Every structure is written in C-alpha cells, then in structure tokens.
Coordinates of C-alpha atoms in Angstrom, one line a residue:
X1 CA -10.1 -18.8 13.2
X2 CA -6.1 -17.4 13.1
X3 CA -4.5 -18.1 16.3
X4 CA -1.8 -16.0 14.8
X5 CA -0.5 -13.1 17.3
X6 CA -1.3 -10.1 15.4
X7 CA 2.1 -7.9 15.1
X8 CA 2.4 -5.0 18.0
X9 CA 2.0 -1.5 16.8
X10 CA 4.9 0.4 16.0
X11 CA 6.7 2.4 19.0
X12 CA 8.6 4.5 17.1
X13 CA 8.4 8.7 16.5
X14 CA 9.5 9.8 13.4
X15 CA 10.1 13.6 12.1
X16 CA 7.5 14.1 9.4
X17 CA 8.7 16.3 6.8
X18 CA 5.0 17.4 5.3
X19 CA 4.1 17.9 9.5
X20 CA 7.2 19.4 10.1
X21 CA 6.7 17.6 13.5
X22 CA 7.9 14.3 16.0
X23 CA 4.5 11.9 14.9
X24 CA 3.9 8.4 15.5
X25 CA 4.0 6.1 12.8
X26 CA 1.2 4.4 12.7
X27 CA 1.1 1.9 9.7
X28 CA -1.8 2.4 8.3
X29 CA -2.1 0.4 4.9
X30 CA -1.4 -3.6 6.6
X31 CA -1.0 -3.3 10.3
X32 CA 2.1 -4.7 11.0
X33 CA 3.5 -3.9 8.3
X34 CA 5.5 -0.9 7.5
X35 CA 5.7 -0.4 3.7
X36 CA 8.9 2.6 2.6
X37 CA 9.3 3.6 -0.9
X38 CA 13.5 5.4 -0.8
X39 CA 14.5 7.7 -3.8
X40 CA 17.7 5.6 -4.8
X41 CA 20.0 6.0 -7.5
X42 CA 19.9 8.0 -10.8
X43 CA 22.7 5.4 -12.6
X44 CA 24.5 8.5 -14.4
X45 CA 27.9 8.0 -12.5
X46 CA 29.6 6.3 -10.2
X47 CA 28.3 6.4 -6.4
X48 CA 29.5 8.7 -3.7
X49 CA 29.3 8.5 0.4
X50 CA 26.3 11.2 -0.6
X51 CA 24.4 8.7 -1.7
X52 CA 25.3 6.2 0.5
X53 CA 23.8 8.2 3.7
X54 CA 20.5 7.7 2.2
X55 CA 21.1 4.0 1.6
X56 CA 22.7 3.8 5.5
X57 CA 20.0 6.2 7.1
X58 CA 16.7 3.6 5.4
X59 CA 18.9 0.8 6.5
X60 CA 19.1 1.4 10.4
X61 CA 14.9 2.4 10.4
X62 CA 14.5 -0.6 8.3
X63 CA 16.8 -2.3 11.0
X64 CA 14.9 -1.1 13.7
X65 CA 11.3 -1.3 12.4
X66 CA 11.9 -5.0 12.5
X67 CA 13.3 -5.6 15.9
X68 CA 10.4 -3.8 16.8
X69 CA 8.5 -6.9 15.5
X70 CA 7.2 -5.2 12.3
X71 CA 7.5 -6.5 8.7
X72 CA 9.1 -4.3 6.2
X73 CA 8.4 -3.8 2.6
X74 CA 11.3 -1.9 1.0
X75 CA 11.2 -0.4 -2.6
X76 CA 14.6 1.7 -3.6
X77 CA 14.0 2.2 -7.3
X78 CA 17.1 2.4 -10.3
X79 CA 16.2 5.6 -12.3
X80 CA 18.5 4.3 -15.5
X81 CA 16.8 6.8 -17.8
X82 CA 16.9 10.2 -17.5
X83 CA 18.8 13.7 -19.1
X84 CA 21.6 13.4 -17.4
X85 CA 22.2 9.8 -18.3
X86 CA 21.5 10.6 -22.0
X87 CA 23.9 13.9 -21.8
X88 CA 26.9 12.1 -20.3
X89 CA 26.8 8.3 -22.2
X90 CA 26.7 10.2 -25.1
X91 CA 29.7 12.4 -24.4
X92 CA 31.9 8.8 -23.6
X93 CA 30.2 7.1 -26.6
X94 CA 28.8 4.9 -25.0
X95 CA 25.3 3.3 -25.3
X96 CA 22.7 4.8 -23.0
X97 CA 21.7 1.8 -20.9
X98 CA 25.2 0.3 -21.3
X99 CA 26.0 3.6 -18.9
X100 CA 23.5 2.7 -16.6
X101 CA 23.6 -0.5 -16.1
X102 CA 27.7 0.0 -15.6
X103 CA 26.7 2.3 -13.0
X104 CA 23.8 0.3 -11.3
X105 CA 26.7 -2.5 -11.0
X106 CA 28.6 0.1 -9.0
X107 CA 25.9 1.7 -6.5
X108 CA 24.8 -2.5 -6.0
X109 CA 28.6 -3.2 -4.8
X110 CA 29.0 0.1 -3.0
X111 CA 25.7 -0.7 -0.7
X112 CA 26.8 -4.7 -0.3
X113 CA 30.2 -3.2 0.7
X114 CA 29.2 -1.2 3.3
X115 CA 26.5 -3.8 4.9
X116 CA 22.9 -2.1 3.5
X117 CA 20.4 -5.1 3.3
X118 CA 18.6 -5.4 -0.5
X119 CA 15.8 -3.8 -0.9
X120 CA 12.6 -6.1 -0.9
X121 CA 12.4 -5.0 -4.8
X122 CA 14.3 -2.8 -6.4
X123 CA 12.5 -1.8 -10.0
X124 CA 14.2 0.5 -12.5
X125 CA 12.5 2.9 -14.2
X126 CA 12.5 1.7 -17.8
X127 CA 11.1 -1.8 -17.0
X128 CA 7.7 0.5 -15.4
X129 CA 6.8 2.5 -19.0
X130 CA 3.4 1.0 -19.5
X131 CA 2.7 2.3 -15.5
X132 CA 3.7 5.3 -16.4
X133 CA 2.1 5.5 -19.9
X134 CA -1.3 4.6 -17.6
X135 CA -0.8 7.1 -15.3
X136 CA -0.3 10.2 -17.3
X137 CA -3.4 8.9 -19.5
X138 CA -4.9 9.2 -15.7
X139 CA -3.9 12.8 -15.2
X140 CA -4.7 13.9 -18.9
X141 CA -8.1 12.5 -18.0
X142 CA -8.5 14.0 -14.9
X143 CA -7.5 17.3 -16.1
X144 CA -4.6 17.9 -14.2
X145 CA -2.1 17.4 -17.5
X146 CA -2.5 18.5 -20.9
X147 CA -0.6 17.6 -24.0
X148 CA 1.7 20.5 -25.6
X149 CA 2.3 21.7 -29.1
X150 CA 5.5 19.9 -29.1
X151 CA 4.4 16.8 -28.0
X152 CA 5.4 17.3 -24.1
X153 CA 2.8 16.2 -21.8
X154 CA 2.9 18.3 -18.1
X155 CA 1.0 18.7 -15.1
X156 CA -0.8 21.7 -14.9
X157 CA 0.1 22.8 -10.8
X158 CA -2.5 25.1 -10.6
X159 CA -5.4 22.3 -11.2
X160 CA -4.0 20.7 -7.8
X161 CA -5.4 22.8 -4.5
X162 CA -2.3 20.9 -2.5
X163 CA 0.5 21.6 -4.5
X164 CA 3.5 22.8 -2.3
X165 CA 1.8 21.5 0.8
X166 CA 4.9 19.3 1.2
X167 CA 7.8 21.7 1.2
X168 CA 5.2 24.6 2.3
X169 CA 5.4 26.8 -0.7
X170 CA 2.4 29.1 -2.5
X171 CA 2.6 28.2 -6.2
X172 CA 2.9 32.3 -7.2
X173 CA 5.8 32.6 -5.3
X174 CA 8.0 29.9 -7.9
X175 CA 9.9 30.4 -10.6
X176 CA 9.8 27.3 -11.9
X177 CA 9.0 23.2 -10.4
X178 CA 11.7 21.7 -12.6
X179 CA 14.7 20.9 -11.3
X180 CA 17.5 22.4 -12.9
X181 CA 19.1 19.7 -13.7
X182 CA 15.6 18.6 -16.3
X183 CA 15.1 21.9 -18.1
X184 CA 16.2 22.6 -21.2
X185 CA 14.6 25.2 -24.0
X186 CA 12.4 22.7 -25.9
X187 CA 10.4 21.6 -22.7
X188 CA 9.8 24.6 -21.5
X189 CA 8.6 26.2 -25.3
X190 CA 5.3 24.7 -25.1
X191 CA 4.1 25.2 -21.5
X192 CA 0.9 27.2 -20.6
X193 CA 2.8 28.1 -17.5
X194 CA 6.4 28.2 -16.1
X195 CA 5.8 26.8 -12.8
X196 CA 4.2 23.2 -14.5
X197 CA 6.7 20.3 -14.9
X198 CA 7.2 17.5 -17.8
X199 CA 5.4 14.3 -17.0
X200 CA 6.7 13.3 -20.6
X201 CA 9.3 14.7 -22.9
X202 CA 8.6 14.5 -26.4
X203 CA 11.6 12.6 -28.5
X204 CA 14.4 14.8 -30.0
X205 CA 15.9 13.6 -33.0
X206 CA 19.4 14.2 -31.4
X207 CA 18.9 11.3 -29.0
X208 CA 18.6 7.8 -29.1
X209 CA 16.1 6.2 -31.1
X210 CA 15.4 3.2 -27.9
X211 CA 15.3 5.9 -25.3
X212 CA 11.7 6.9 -26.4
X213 CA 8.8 4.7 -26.1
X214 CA 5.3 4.7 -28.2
X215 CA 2.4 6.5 -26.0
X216 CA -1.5 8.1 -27.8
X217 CA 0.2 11.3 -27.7
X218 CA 3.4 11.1 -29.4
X219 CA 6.9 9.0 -29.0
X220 CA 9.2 10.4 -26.0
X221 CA 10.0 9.2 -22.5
X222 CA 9.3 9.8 -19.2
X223 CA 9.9 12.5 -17.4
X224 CA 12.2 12.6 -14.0
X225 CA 9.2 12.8 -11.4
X226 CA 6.8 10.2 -13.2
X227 CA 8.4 7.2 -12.7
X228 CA 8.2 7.4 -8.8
X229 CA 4.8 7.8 -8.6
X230 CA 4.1 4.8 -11.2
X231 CA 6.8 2.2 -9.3
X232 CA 5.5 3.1 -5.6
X233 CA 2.1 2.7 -7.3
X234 CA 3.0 -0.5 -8.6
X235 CA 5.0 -2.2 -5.7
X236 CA 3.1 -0.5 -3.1
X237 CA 0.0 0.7 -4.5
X238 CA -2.4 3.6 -4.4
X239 CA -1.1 4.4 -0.5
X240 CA 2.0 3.2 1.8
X241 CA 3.5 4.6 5.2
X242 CA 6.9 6.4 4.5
X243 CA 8.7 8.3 1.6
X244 CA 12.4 8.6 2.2
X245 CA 15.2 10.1 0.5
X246 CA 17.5 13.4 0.5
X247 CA 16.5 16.2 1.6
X248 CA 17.8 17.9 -1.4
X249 CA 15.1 15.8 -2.7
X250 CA 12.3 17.6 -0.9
X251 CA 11.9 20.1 -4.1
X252 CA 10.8 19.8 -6.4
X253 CA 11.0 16.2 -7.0
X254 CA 8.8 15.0 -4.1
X255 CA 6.7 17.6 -4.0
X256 CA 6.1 16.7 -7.9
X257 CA 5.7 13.4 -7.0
X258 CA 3.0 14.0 -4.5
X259 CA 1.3 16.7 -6.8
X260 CA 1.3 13.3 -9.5
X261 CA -0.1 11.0 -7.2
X262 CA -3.0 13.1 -5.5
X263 CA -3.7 14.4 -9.0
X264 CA -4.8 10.8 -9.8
X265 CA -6.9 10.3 -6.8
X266 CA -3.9 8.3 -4.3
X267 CA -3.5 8.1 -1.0
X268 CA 0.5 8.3 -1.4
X269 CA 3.1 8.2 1.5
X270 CA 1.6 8.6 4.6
X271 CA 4.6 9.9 6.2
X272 CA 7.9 12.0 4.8
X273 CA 11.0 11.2 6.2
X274 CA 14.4 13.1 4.6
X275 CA 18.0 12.5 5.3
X276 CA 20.5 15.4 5.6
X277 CA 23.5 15.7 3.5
X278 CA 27.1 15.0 4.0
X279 CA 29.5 17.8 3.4
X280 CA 33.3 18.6 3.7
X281 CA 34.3 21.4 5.4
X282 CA 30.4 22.7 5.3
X283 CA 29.9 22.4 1.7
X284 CA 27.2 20.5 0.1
X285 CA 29.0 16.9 -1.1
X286 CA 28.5 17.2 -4.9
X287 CA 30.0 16.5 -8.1
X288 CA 30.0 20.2 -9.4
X289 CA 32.0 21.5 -6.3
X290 CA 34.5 18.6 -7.3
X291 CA 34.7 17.0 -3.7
X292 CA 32.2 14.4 -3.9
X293 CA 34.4 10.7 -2.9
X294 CA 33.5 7.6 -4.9
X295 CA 32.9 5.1 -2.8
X296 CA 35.1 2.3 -4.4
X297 CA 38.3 5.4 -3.7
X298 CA 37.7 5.1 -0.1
X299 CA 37.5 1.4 0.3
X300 CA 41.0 1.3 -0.7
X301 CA 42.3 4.0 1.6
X302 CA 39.7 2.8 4.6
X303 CA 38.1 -0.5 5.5
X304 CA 34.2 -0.6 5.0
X305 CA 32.7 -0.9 8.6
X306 CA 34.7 2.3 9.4
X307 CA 32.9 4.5 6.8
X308 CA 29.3 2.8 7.5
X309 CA 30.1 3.9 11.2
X310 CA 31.0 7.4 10.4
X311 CA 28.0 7.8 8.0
X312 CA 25.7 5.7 10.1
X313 CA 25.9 6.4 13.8
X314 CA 24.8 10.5 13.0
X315 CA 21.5 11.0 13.1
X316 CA 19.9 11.0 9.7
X317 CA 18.2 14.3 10.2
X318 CA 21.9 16.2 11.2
X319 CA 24.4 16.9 8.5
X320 CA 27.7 14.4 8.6
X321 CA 31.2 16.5 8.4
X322 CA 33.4 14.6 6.9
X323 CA 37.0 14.6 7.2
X324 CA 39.9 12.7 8.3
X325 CA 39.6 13.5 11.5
X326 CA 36.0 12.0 11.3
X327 CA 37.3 8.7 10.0
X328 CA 40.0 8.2 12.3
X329 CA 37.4 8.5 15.1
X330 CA 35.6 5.9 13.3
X331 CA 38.2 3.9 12.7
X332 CA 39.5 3.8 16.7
X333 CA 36.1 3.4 17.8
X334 CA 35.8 0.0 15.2
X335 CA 38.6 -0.9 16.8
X336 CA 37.8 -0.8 20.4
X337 CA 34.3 -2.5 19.3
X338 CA 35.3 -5.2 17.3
X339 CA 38.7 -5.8 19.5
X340 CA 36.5 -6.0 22.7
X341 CA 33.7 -8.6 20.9
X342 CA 37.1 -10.2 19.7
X343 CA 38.6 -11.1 23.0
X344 CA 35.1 -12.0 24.6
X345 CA 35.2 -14.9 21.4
X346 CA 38.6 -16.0 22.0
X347 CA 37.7 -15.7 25.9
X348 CA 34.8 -17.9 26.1
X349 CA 36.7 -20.7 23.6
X350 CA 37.4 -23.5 26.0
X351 CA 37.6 -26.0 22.9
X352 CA 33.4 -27.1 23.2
X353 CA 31.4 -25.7 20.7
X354 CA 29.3 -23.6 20.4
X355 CA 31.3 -20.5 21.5
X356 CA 28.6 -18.6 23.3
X357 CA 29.5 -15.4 21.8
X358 CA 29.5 -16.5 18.6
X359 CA 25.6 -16.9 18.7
X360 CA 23.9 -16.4 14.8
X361 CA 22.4 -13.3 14.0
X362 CA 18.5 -14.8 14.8
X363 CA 19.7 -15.4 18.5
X364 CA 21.3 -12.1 18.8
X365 CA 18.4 -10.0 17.1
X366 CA 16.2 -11.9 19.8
X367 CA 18.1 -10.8 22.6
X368 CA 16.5 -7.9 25.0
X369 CA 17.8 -4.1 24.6
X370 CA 18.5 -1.9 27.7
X371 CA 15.2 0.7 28.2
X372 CA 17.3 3.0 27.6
X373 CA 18.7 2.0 23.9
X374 CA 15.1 1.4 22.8
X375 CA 13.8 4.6 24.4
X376 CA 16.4 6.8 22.3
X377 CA 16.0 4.8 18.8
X378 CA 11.9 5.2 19.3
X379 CA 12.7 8.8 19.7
X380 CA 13.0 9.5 16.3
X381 CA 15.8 6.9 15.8
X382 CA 18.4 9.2 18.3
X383 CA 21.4 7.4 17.6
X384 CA 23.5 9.9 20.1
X385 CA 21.4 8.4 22.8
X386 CA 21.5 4.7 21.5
X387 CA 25.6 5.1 21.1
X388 CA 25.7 6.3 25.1
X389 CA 24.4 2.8 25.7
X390 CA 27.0 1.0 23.3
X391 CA 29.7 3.2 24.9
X392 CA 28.6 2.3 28.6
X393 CA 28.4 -1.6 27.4
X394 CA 31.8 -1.2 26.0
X395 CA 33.1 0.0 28.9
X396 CA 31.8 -2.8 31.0
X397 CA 33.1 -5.6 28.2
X398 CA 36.6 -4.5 29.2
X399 CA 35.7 -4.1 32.6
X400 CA 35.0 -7.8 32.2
X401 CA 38.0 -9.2 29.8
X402 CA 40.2 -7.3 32.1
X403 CA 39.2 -9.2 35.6
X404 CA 39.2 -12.2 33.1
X405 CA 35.4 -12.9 33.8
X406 CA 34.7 -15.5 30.9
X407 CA 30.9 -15.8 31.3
X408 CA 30.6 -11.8 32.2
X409 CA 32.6 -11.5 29.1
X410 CA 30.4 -13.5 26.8
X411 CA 26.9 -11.7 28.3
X412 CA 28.3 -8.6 27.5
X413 CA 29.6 -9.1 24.2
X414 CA 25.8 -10.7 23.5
X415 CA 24.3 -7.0 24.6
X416 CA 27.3 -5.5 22.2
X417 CA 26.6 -7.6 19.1
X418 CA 22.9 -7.0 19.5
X419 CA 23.0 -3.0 20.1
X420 CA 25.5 -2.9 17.1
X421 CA 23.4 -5.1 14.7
X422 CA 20.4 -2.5 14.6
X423 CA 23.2 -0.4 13.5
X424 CA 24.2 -2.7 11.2
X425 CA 27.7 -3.0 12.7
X426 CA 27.8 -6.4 14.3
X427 CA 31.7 -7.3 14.2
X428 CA 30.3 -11.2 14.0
X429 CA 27.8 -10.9 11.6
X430 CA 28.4 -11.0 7.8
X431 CA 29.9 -8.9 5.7
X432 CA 32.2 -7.9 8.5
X433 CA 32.5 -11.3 10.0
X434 CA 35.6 -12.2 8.4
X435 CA 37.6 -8.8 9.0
X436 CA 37.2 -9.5 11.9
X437 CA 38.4 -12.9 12.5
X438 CA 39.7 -14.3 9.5
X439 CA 38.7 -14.5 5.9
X440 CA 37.3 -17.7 5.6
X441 CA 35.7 -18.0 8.9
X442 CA 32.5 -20.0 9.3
X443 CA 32.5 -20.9 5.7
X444 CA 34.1 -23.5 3.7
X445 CA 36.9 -23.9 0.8
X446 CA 34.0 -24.4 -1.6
X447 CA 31.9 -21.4 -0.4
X448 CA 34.8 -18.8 -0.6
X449 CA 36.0 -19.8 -4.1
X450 CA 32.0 -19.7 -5.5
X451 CA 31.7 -15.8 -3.8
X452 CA 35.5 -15.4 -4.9
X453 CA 34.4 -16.7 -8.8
X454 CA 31.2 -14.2 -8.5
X455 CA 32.9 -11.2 -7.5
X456 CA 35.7 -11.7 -10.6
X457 CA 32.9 -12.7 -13.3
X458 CA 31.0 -9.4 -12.1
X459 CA 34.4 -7.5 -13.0
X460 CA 34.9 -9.5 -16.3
X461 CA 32.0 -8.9 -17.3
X462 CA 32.4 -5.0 -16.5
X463 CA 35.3 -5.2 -18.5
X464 CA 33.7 -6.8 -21.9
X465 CA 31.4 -4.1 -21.6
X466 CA 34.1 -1.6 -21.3
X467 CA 35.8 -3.3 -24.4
X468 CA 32.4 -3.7 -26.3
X469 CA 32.3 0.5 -25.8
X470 CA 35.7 0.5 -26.6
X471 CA 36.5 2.2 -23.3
X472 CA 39.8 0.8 -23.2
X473 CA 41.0 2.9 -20.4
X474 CA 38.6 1.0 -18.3
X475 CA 39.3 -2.3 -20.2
X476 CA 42.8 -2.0 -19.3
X477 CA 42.1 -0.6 -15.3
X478 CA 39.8 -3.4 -14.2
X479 CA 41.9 -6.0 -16.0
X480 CA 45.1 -4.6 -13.8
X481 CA 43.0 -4.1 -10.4
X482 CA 42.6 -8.1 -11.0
X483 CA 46.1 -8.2 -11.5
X484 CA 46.6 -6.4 -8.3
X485 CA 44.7 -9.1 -6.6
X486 CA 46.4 -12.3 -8.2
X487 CA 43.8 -13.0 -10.8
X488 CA 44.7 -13.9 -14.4
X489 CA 42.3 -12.9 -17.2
X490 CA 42.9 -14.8 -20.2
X491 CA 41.4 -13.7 -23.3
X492 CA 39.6 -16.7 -25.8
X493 CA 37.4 -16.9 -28.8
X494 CA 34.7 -17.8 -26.5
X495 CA 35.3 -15.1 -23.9
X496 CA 37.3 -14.7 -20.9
X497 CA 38.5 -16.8 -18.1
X498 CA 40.3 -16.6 -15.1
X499 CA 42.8 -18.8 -12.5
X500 CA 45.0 -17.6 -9.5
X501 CA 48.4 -16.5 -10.4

C-alpha cells in the first residue's frame, strides 16, 4: 500500500472563458496534477512584448499552481509551418524552415530573458504530421470533414451541435471560421459552405515542394487549427484541465480547435483561460499598426526584470498600456525591491556563511505566504491584491534596514523573495541573480565562460545560417553586435571560432 500523501486539491478560481464565469479548477484528468496546453508561437517573425504577455501570464499560474503543491504539465507548442511563414520566407529568399527555426531561436531567448520557465515539452507542429494525418482520417470517418474537389480537406461546422459554444456564436450568424490571415481563393473554391475551415490545404505548385506531406487524400499540409488539436492530443491526450492563450485567439482558432477535438469524440480542455492584450496608447499591439516592440529592441534600452514586471504584475485578464511612463514605474519599483533584498544581504553578512537571506530558491518556495497574498492569487490569480502585500512587506524591509535590525532585516527580505518568486521576480534567484549583485555571483570562472561560449555559438550559428541564405545584412549585424560585446569571430575552412578581444 502507498504511504504517499496524495496532493491537496487545488484552491484556486480561475475565469473560464467557455463559462464566462469565476469556477474552481478542479483537475480532473490526474488529481494532483494540473495539465495546460498555451497557444505559443507561430515562428514567422521575430517576437514582440505581445507575445510575451501570454508566455508571462502561463508563467505566474504555472508558478502558483505549484506552490500550491500541484504538479504541472506544460505544453507551449512551435507552429513552424503555416501561410504566413511560407508568404514571408519566400519574399527574403529564404528556405521555409530556415525562417522558422531563425525565429523559434528568437522567441526561446526572448522567454529565457525575461525569466519564463520551459515548458515541460514544447513540440512544433511539423514533427506531429502523422497525428494530424490520424486525426483528420478520424473526422473524415466520423463525418464531420469531407474531402474537396481540390484536394482540401475541411470540417463541415454544421455536423457539430456545439460549434460556437466557446466564444457563444450561432453558426448562421458567421461569415466565415477562417481567420483572415488563412484564407486565400483556392481554399475557399471547393467548400460546400463558407463558414467550414481547412483541416488540410491541398499543395500549390507555387510553394515548396518539403512543405507538403503524403496523406490518402492528396499531398498538402496542415491546416492552422489542426495541429493543436493533434499536439494536445498527443502530449496530453484525449482531455486535460486548461487551454490558454490570447484572447485574440478565442476565434476562430480555439473555437476550431474545440469544434476538431469534440468532432473526434475528446474530452478537450476542461477549462479556457485567455490573456488580454498589450496596447500602446489603446491600440491593439500588432505588426500591421507598425507599433509592435521586438523584444531583443527593448532589452537594450531596458533591463529584463523591469519589462517582466510591467507585463507581469497586471492581471492577465486586464489589458497592459504600455508606455514610458509604464516602464519607468517598473523600473523604480525594481529598484526599490531589489535595493531593499540588497541591503537585507549585505546586512545580515557578518563574514559566516550561509548568509541567511541568501537562502536557495527550494527554501524560499517553502516559506509560508501572508493569508492575505494567497487569498488574492486564489482569487483568480489578483495580482493588485497580491502586490498590496509586497508593497506593505516592502515597506516594513526599510522599516527594518533603517533601525538597522539585522535579523528583522533578513525575515523580511525571506517574505520578499518568496512573494516575488511566484511572480517570477525574485532579485536572488536566477536569471536576475547576478544583476543584482554581480555577474558572476554564486558561480564559478568555469561556469560563466561555458554559459558565455553557449550564448556566442547560438549567435554563430545564427549567423552561418544568415550567410548560408545569403542574408548578409544579418551576417554582417550579428557579427558586429559580437563586436560590440568584445567577441572575435574568426572565419576558417572548418567554420567559425571565437576569443575575447
């Protein structure tokens, strides 16, 4: 017989999108375990703080949900093919996956940069084709696709009683369930109705001859809304607890998705959980308003932890204006945090080890949270409420370091660390542990030159693929931002290396 203590159920009330409603979220799948599939990245360009208040917002619940005591299984998939991938690598002459996988190696270094833990797994869509292939056999079989003159293969909406349950829409009252983004005039030619989508796109002889895959009704590829279904399937199978992503995502792409999945006889998510956008002045942030900011800009004007706190201490269901004035809040509010945890550590040094405030992330995740912090992040993960109680902590840190009150100090800066790591923001925990006090800190010669060789073999290598594509723009950019930073690229018959200048 176990003696193991079986988990605690989950606490936490989280808006459901499908209820349109606070609910409990009751894991339902593995008890104790809290299973998420999050809409990540389409790999068509290079990432902007849009898409990294998704990747912030999944972060904190997935944050929470374990210091709650619950395991977490979390799949962000890689969509790297797709129209708008084809449409753009071709106009820069550049292989399709090359594109992708150039901007997969972005979005990967944007979320390390700003402190978002990996994903358990973190499938792309082309390495799931024979899941797909299975399931829209599945639908064909079931009746709820059918196979078009062309060679397109859709889901037929009407089949499905529960299509537009999710966003709360009768299916006469739509134009069309593509996104606009998907349709073009030889999809929609051989559709029995408008209002169906693709599950497969028939191969065009204007695009690549690897971007299509064999299937019993014709070559082509996948369409937009397939692969989700297939990867949740696969990594989480037929039903899991939470679907997250955008809520720009809501339709038609999720709703699709759900059509998909209940059409071949799955449970599906269990709960719907969307994120709100960021905008600039009250517009939408995206590429064809021409204000969206790439990531990698920012981190040169402003240092990460400031834009993971201005993105991720909002709650994920309220939009995020951002502006200068928003990140210079941040930033004097990272100050005053990671000053005050500062001086509690330099404090507390009387010269024995170990500092008590520089406790590892296991004993500070173990430490107990005021009733009051845990009440508001329960509540439908309220950060306003949970950053009262890091205000009111803060405020009695100083109180402390100003009497000096050493042991006071080092308590304090304990509850601090731990209210800010469910945030993601601890000042001494890693990848902000060495802004903080030192590059270098808590790691050795040998450590920092094997994470310094990694990061300059990961631009290298971005930059043989730029001169493979003959993209020698970007060739010539990445080998000058290593420049910049004292590296010297020296070009061999047997590839590159590097040294220190």
């Amino acid at each position: 017989m176990s003696t193991e203590t079986p988990a605690a159920e989950p606490t936490l009330r989280l808006y459901d999108s499908a209820a349109r409603a606070v609910v409990p979220l009751a894991p339902t799948v593995t008890p104790g375990t809290v299973a998420i599939y999050l809409c990540g990245a389409t790999v068509q360009g290079s990432p902007h703080i849009g898409h990294m208040r998704s990747g912030i917002a999944f972060d904190v619940l997935r944050r929470w949900l374990e210091r709650s005591g619950q395991k977490v299984v979390l799949v962000r998939n890689v969509t790297d093919i797709d129209d708008k991938i084809l449409t753009k690598s071709a106009e820069a002459g550049w292989a399709w996956w090359a594109w992708a996988q150039r901007f997969e190696r972005e979005f990967d270094a944007a979320y390390r940069a700003l402190g978002v833990t990996a994903p358990t797994y973190e499938p792309r869509a082309t390495g799931q084709i024979p899941e797909m292939i299975a399931l829209v056999q599945r639908l064909l079989d079931a009746g709820h696709a059918y196979v078009g003159d062309a060679g397109n293969v859709y889901f037929d909406v009407r089949s499905l009683p529960d299509y537009g349950s999710l966003t709360n829409q009768r299916v006469d009252d739509l134009a069309t369930t593509e996104d606009e983004s998907q349709i073009d005039d030889e999809v929609e030619a051989d559709k029995r109705d408008p209002r169906d989508f693709a599950l497969w796109k028939a191969a065009k002889p204007t695009e690549p001859e690897d971007a299509a895959w064999d299937t019993p009704w014709g070559r082509g590829r996948p369409g937009w809304h397939l692969e989700c279904s297939a990867m949740s399937r696969r990594f989480l199978g037929e039903s899991f607890d939470i679907h997250g992503g955008g809520i720009d995502l809501r339709f038609p792409h999720h709703e699709n998705e759900q059509a998909q999945s209940h059409g071949a006889g799955w449970g599906f998510a269990q709960h719907w959980v969307h994120n709100a956008w960021v905008t600039i002045k009250g517009e939408k942030m995206s590429k064809s308003l021409g204000n969206s900011l790439v990531v990698a800009e920012l981190l040169r004007r402003y240092d990460a932890p400031v834009l993971r706190l201005a993105l991720g201490t909002v709650h994920h269901r309220s939009t995020v204006e951002f502006s200068e004035e928003t990140l210079a809040d941040a930033a004097g509010l990272w100050d005053r945090l990671s000053g005050a945890v500062t001086r509690a550590l330099e404090l507390a040094d009387d010269g024995s080890e170990p500092n008590p405030v520089d406790a590892p992330s296991e004993e500070v995740r173990a430490r107990a949270l005021p009733e009051e912090y845990s009440s508001a992040m329960d509540d439908d993960l309220n950060l306003a409420g949970a950053m009262a109680v890091v205000h009111a902590t803060l405020k009695r840190l100083n109180t402390a370091l100003a009497a000096p009150d050493a042991a006071a100090s080092a308590e304090l800066a304990l509850d601090l660390r731990a209210q800010l790591d469910v945030l993601g923001l601890d000042p001494l925990a890693e990848p902000w542990r060495s802004r903080v006090i030192g590059a270098g800190a808590g790691a050795s010669d040998d450590a920092a030159l094997e994470a310094l060789d990694h990061l300059v073999s990961a631009l290298i290598d971005e930059r043989a693929q730029a001169r493979a594509a003959k993209d020698w723009a970007r060739a010539d950019a990445l080998r000058d931002q290593l420049t910049a930073a004292g590296v010297v690229v020296e070009d061999s018959a047997t590839g590159a290396r590097w040294h220190l200048a």
